[in-house]
mmCIF file of C-alpha atoms in Angstrom:
data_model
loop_
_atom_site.group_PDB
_atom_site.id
_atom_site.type_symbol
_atom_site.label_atom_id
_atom_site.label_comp_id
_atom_site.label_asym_id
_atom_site.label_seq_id
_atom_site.Cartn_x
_atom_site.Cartn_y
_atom_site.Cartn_z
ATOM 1 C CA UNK A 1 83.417 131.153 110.489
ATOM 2 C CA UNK A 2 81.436 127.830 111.614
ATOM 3 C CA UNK A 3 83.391 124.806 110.385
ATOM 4 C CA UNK A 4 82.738 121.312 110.063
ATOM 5 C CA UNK A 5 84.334 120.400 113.880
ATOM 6 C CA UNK A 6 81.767 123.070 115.562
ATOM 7 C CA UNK A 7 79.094 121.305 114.764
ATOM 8 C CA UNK A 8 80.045 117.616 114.840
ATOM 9 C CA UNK A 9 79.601 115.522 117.514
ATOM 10 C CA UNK A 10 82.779 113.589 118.505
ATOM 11 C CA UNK A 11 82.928 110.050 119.420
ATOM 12 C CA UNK A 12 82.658 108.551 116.173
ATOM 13 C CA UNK A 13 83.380 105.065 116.134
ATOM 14 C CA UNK A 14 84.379 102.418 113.272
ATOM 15 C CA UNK A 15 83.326 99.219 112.502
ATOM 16 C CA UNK A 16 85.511 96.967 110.464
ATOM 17 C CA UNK A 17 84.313 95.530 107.541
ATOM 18 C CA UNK A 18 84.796 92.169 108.817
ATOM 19 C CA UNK A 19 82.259 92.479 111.700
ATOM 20 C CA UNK A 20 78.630 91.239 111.354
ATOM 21 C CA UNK A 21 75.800 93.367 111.293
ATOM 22 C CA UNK A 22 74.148 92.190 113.998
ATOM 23 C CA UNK A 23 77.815 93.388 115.853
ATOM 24 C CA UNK A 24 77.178 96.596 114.388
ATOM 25 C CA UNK A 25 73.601 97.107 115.093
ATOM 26 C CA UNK A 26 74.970 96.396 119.183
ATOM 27 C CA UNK A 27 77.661 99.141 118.585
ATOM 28 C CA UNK A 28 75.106 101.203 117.181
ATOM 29 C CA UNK A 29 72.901 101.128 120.226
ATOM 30 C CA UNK A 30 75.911 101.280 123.091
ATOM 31 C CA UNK A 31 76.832 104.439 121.331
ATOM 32 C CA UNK A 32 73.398 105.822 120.766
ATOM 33 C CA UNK A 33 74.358 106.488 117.219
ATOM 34 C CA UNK A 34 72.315 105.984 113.474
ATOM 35 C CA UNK A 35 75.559 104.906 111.037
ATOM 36 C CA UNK A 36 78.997 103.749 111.539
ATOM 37 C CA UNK A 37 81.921 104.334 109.183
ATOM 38 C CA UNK A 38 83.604 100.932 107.839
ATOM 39 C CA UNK A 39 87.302 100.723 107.774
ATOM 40 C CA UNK A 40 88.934 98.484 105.458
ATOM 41 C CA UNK A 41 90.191 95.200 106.482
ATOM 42 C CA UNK A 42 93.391 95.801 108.488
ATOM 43 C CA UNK A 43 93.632 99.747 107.811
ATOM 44 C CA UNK A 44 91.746 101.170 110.614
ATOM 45 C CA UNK A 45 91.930 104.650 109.417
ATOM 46 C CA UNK A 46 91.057 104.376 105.563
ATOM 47 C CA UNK A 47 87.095 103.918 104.991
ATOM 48 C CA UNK A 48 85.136 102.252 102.288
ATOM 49 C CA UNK A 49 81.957 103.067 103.782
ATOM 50 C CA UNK A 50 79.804 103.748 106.038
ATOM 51 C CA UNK A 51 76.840 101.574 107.344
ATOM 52 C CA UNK A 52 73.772 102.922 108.522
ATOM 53 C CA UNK A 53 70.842 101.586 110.736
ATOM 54 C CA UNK A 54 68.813 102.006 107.541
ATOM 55 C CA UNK A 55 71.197 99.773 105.837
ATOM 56 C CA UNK A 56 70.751 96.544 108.094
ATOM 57 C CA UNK A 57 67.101 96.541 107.951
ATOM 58 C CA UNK A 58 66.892 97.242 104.316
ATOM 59 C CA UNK A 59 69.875 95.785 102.876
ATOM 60 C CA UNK A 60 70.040 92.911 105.311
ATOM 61 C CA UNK A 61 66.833 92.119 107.480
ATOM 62 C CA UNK A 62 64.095 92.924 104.988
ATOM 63 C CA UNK A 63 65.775 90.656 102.146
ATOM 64 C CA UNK A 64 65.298 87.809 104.388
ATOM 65 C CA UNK A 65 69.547 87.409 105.086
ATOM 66 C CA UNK A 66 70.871 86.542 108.284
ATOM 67 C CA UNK A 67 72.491 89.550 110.554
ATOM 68 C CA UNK A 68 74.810 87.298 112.260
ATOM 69 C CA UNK A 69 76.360 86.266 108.808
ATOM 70 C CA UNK A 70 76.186 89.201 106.341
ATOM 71 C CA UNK A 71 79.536 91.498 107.620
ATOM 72 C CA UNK A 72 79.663 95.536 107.394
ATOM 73 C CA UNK A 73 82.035 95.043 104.386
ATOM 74 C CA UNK A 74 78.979 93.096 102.314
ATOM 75 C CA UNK A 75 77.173 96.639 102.575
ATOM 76 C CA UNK A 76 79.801 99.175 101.789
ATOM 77 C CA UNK A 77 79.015 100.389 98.172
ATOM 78 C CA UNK A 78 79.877 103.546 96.546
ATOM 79 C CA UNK A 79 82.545 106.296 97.463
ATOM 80 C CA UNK A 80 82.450 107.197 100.898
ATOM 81 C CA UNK A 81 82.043 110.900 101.395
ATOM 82 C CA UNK A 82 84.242 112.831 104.158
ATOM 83 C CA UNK A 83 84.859 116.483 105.145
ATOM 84 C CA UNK A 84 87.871 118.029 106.690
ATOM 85 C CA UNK A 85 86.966 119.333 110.533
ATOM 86 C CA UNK A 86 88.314 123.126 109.094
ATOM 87 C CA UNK A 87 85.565 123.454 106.468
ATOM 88 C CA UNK A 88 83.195 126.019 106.418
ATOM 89 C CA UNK A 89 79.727 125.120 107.413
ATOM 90 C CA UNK A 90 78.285 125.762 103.538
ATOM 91 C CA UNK A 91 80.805 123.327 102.283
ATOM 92 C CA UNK A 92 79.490 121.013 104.864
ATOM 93 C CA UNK A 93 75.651 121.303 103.648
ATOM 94 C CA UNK A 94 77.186 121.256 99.757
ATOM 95 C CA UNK A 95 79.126 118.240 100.408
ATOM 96 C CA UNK A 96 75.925 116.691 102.312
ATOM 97 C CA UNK A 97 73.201 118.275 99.521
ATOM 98 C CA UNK A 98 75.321 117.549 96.586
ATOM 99 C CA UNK A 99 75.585 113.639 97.105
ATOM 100 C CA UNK A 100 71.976 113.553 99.650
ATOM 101 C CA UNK A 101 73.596 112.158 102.773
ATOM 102 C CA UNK A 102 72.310 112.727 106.225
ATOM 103 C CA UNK A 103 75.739 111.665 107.648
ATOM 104 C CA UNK A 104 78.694 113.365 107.224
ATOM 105 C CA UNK A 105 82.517 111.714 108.897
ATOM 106 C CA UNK A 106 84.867 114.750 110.178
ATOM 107 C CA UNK A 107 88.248 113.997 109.472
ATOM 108 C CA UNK A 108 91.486 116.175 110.817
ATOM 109 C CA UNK A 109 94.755 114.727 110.088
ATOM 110 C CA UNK A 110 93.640 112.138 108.009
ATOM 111 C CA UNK A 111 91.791 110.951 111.393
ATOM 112 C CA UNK A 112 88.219 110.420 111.923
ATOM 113 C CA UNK A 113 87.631 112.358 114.887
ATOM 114 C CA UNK A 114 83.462 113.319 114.844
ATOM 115 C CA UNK A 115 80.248 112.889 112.362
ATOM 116 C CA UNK A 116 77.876 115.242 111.359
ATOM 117 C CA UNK A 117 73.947 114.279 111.567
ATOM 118 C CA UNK A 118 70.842 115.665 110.968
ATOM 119 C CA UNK A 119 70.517 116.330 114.827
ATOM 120 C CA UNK A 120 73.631 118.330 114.572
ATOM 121 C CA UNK A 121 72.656 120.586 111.735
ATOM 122 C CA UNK A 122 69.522 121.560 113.515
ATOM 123 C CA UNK A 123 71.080 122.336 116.458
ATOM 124 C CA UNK A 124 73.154 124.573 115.133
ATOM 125 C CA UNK A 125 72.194 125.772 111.541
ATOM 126 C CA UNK A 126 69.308 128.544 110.931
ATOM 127 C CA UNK A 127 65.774 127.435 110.106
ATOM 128 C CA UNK A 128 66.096 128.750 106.572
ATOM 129 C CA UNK A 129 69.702 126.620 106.237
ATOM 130 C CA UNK A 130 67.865 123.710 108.064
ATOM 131 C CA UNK A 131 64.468 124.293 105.260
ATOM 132 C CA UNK A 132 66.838 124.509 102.506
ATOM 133 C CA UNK A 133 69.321 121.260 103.587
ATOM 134 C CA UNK A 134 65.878 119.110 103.727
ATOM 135 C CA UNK A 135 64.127 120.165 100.401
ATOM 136 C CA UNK A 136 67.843 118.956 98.378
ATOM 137 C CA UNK A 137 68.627 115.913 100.653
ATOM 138 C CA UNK A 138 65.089 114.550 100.380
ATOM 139 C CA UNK A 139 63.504 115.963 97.585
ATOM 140 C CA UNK A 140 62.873 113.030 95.187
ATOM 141 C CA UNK A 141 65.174 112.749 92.196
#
């Protein structure tokens, strides 16, 4: 069985709400990644979201605010979706097609310890799980 921590890539890193987004778009780019999970203020481990490069140009640059002054925390709406790193693949794409993420935190011990992307599901999933992922996550609603 393929689980959630085979196909992850580790590394993941959090941003606390408090930073700024113009912090997190810097993290972002040191650790070549798309979207970085928010931890609350002062609980490094629980997460209230998760912040996306998407998110700072739409949420933050293209409404005219400034990136130095708008924090990680000011975009964290919603319930933050997770998976546990021994989850089957299919419960991955559910979990991912249900709510239409494209990023998916791996968690193991109540620890983040990878993410799952789009890059990681098609280097690893079949073509007709890849077809199948894209029609639900980006179909319009």
């Amino acid at each position: 069985m393929t689980t959630a921590k085979d196909i992850m890539h580790t590394g993941a890193t959090w941003i606390p709400a408090h930073e700024t987004l113009d912090r997190a778009a810097q993290l972002m780019r040191d650790h070549k990644v798309g979207a970085l999970p928010i931890s609350a203020e002062g609980e490094q481990d629980r997460m209230i979201g998760i912040l996306t490069d998407r998110d700072i140009v739409v949420g933050c640059v293209a409404r005219g605010h400034d990136p130095s002054k708008m924090t990680a925390g000011d975009l964290a709406h919603g319930t933050p979706r997770w998976i546990d790193s021994g989850a089957d693949v299919e419960m991955v794409l559910e979990e991912m097609q249900t709510h239409r993420i494209r990023r998916l935190p791996v968690v193991e011990n109540k620890k983040l310890i990878g993410m799952i992307s789009e890059a990681d599901l098609a280097q690893h999933l079949t073509d007709e799980q890849i077809a199948c992922w894209v029609e639900k996550v980006y179909a319009p609603s």
